[in-house]
């Protein structure tokens, strides 16, 4: 990675009514970067599922807790872009070894979020944040550059 | 920012003992509970077939899918045929990612779902 663009930062509370706003912002960033329609849809879905997991599991449904989101496009010398997405919560720390999706052959409601996130993103990493909470980093790589933002 | 989103179910049309349910807007964590509860209430009327028309649903997340799985389970117990119709590309993609596209009966449009 040679050229980090200016990241976009969003601060929201853990209210599910904020999810459409974040989805719209992520979609627009991906569109400006020139990502194809299918990839845009997957990034939006991956981010949305990650936020829903934070609301449900880190904050147990409380709607007034802080979540910070950062979208950082990294431009590579070969013209490709990796979009890094970081999410910080201040809730219960997550044991990374405990995070796994359920068996998809087990047809029942729930437990699909992690599977969806892994499908939609190239990389996914949880780590404890200083001062409590968790930082989730997700990355999606795109092969071509058509437009750039924040540079 | 907080608000009361519009109801997920915009209309229920009945053709004899068949119910066609029109859904509107994104189905995500903020609306999936109400979405599920309304569908289960319609199932309580024991239609022979329930068509969920998703033409006006551009986006759904795993909580919406979980609601549909719950409704499917209840429909099977009630001997109601559940059909999903007119899926948008993103909803179709979500069902494929979760491999639920082979679990639900899916029709390209409402006409096929009623055939």
XYZ file of C-alpha atoms in Angstrom:
266
model
C 0.000 0.000 0.000
C 1.525 3.279 -1.049
C -1.063 6.004 -0.870
C -3.669 6.196 1.859
C -6.547 8.543 0.999
C -8.250 10.671 3.624
C -10.486 8.329 5.655
C -14.168 8.973 6.196
C -15.177 8.780 9.865
C -18.686 8.333 11.202
C -19.798 8.343 14.826
C -23.191 6.865 15.568
C -25.045 5.532 18.551
C -26.087 1.906 18.719
C -29.607 2.633 17.514
C -30.716 0.358 14.654
C -32.402 3.360 13.017
C -28.898 4.586 12.143
C -28.122 1.526 10.031
C -29.735 2.842 6.800
C -27.654 6.026 7.066
C -24.406 4.081 7.373
C -25.416 1.770 4.526
C -26.051 4.796 2.306
C -22.677 6.317 3.180
C -20.790 3.075 2.544
C -22.604 2.581 -0.748
C -21.728 6.073 -1.908
C -18.045 5.696 -0.972
C -17.846 2.414 -2.898
C -19.589 3.949 -5.909
C -17.215 6.926 -5.957
C -14.266 4.544 -5.796
C -15.655 2.811 -8.875
C -16.493 -0.572 -7.418
C -18.822 -2.829 -9.360
C -22.440 -3.238 -8.303
C -22.095 -6.745 -6.823
C -19.059 -5.761 -4.767
C -20.769 -2.613 -3.505
C -23.693 -4.743 -2.355
C -21.416 -7.139 -0.510
C -19.470 -4.385 1.253
C -22.707 -2.710 2.344
C -24.018 -6.045 3.629
C -20.784 -6.871 5.462
C -20.701 -3.490 7.218
C -24.386 -3.689 8.137
C -24.005 -7.178 9.618
C -20.968 -6.087 11.625
C -22.880 -3.135 13.091
C -25.877 -5.321 13.876
C -23.563 -7.725 15.711
C -22.124 -4.866 17.784
C -25.612 -3.671 18.717
C -26.844 -7.160 19.607
C -23.774 -8.699 21.245
C -21.421 -5.944 22.446
C -24.228 -3.665 23.663
C -27.005 -6.237 24.218
C -29.491 -4.088 22.327
C -28.858 -0.838 24.206
C -29.438 1.972 21.730
C -27.431 4.846 23.220
C -23.910 3.456 23.076
C -21.116 4.817 20.841
C -19.839 3.192 17.670
C -17.065 4.727 15.588
C -16.669 3.757 11.949
C -13.751 4.572 9.660
C -13.602 3.909 5.915
C -10.090 4.225 4.492
C -9.329 3.533 0.830
C -5.701 2.503 0.328
C -4.384 3.001 -3.200
C -1.750 0.546 -4.366
C 0.931 1.242 -6.935
C -0.664 -1.185 -9.382
C -3.909 0.798 -9.417
C -5.867 -1.498 -7.135
C -7.663 -0.290 -4.028
C -8.161 -1.901 -0.672
C -10.980 -0.444 1.358
C -10.232 -0.777 5.067
C -13.210 -0.541 7.406
C -12.639 -0.197 11.121
C -15.369 -0.264 13.750
C -14.778 0.546 17.387
C -17.243 -0.196 20.139
C -16.990 0.304 23.888
C -19.028 -2.698 24.890
C -18.257 -6.181 26.074
C -14.977 -7.453 24.690
C -15.305 -10.230 22.174
C -13.201 -13.382 22.406
C -12.081 -13.770 18.765
C -11.921 -17.549 19.143
C -15.613 -17.580 20.022
C -16.673 -15.826 16.815
C -17.863 -18.295 14.242
C -20.911 -18.688 12.098
C -23.280 -21.575 12.518
C -23.445 -24.571 10.232
C -25.504 -23.455 7.235
C -27.119 -26.875 7.025
C -28.683 -26.193 10.407
C -31.779 -24.329 9.212
C -32.922 -22.067 12.022
C -33.281 -18.344 12.665
C -30.143 -16.419 13.633
C -26.406 -17.045 13.683
C -25.797 -16.009 10.084
C -24.129 -12.623 10.580
C -20.532 -13.817 10.906
C -20.885 -16.167 7.954
C -22.175 -13.262 5.846
C -19.369 -10.946 6.960
C -16.718 -13.536 6.074
C -18.329 -14.120 2.697
C -18.539 -10.419 1.859
C -15.056 -9.342 2.985
C -11.534 -10.489 2.152
C -10.233 -10.064 5.693
C -11.811 -9.820 9.114
C -9.989 -9.260 12.396
C -11.199 -8.622 15.935
C -8.913 -7.257 18.634
C -9.442 -5.739 22.070
C -9.368 -1.935 22.133
C -7.325 0.048 24.632
C -9.635 1.199 27.374
C -12.184 -1.522 26.687
C -14.364 -2.599 23.850
C -13.384 -4.131 20.547
C -11.938 -2.982 17.236
C -13.131 -4.854 14.174
C -11.097 -4.387 10.999
C -12.488 -5.584 7.690
C -10.900 -5.217 4.272
C -12.079 -5.538 0.712
C -9.743 -5.340 -2.268
C -10.773 -4.085 -5.682
C -8.745 -4.598 -8.830
C -9.183 -1.291 -10.653
C -9.360 2.422 -9.963
C -11.804 4.643 -11.794
C -12.207 7.518 -9.382
C -10.561 8.624 -6.185
C -11.815 10.388 -3.113
C -10.127 12.464 -0.447
C -6.902 13.070 -2.330
C -31.543 10.298 15.221
C -34.454 8.034 16.002
C -37.784 7.613 14.320
C -40.619 5.196 13.805
C -40.069 3.583 10.420
C -42.982 2.909 8.087
C -44.642 -0.499 8.538
C -42.786 -3.271 6.735
C -46.048 -4.749 5.428
C -47.796 -2.212 3.206
C -50.765 -4.350 2.175
C -52.283 -7.817 2.464
C -54.390 -8.955 -0.471
C -56.561 -12.033 -0.194
C -57.696 -14.276 -3.020
C -59.901 -16.907 -1.421
C -57.669 -18.618 1.138
C -54.481 -17.288 -0.453
C -52.769 -14.288 1.147
C -50.432 -12.044 -0.837
C -48.310 -9.870 1.407
C -46.719 -6.725 -0.029
C -43.538 -5.693 1.769
C -41.910 -2.278 1.436
C -38.514 -0.833 2.236
C -35.325 -2.248 3.700
C -35.772 -5.082 6.188
C -32.987 -4.744 8.731
C -32.465 -4.855 12.476
C -34.713 -1.824 12.953
C -37.737 -3.449 11.258
C -37.321 -7.232 11.304
C -39.173 -7.801 14.576
C -42.268 -5.978 13.354
C -41.904 -7.697 9.966
C -41.886 -11.136 11.613
C -44.725 -10.397 14.014
C -46.985 -9.158 11.220
C -46.259 -12.185 9.029
C -46.970 -14.554 11.932
C -50.305 -12.820 12.559
C -51.261 -13.349 8.911
C -50.253 -17.010 9.233
C -52.589 -17.324 12.217
C -55.436 -16.967 9.727
C -54.222 -20.275 8.234
C -54.115 -19.397 4.537
C -53.441 -22.342 2.230
C -50.728 -20.282 0.571
C -48.907 -17.146 1.611
C -47.008 -15.213 -1.058
C -44.534 -12.668 0.285
C -43.993 -10.124 -2.466
C -40.531 -8.603 -1.979
C -40.509 -6.474 -5.121
C -40.296 -3.249 -3.086
C -37.568 -4.531 -0.738
C -34.200 -3.351 -2.072
C -32.239 -4.621 0.926
C -32.503 -7.244 3.648
C -30.027 -8.301 6.338
C -29.628 -11.493 8.352
C -32.272 -10.405 10.852
C -34.794 -10.227 8.006
C -33.721 -13.655 6.802
C -34.057 -14.983 10.351
C -37.610 -13.665 10.391
C -38.384 -15.451 7.131
C -36.936 -18.710 8.500
C -39.123 -18.396 11.582
C -42.189 -17.768 9.405
C -41.304 -20.702 7.155
C -41.069 -23.003 10.154
C -44.488 -21.872 11.392
C -45.979 -22.136 7.891
C -44.829 -25.734 7.537
C -46.476 -26.665 10.827
C -49.697 -24.972 9.667
C -49.587 -26.656 6.236
C -49.366 -23.258 4.570
C -47.319 -23.073 1.377
C -44.939 -20.129 1.731
C -43.644 -18.530 -1.472
C -41.205 -15.634 -1.830
C -41.778 -13.613 -4.993
C -40.010 -10.875 -6.973
C -36.707 -10.809 -5.098
C -34.385 -7.871 -5.713
C -30.799 -8.764 -6.685
C -29.483 -8.003 -3.189
C -32.119 -10.064 -1.399
C -31.513 -12.913 -3.831
C -27.764 -12.635 -3.184
C -28.335 -12.784 0.577
C -30.384 -15.980 0.293
C -27.661 -17.488 -1.885
C -24.887 -16.537 0.550
C -26.794 -18.176 3.386
C -27.758 -21.137 1.153
C -31.405 -20.538 1.980
C -32.305 -20.147 -1.694
C -32.739 -23.926 -1.764
C -34.864 -23.941 1.396
C -37.497 -21.417 0.344
C -39.861 -21.745 -2.586
C -38.958 -18.719 -4.706
C -40.872 -17.386 -7.712
C -39.669 -14.833 -10.222
C -42.887 -12.862 -9.919
C -46.245 -12.815 -8.177
C -48.063 -14.395 -11.099
C -45.805 -17.456 -10.942
C -46.175 -17.601 -7.165
C -49.952 -17.820 -7.514
C -49.896 -20.423 -10.311
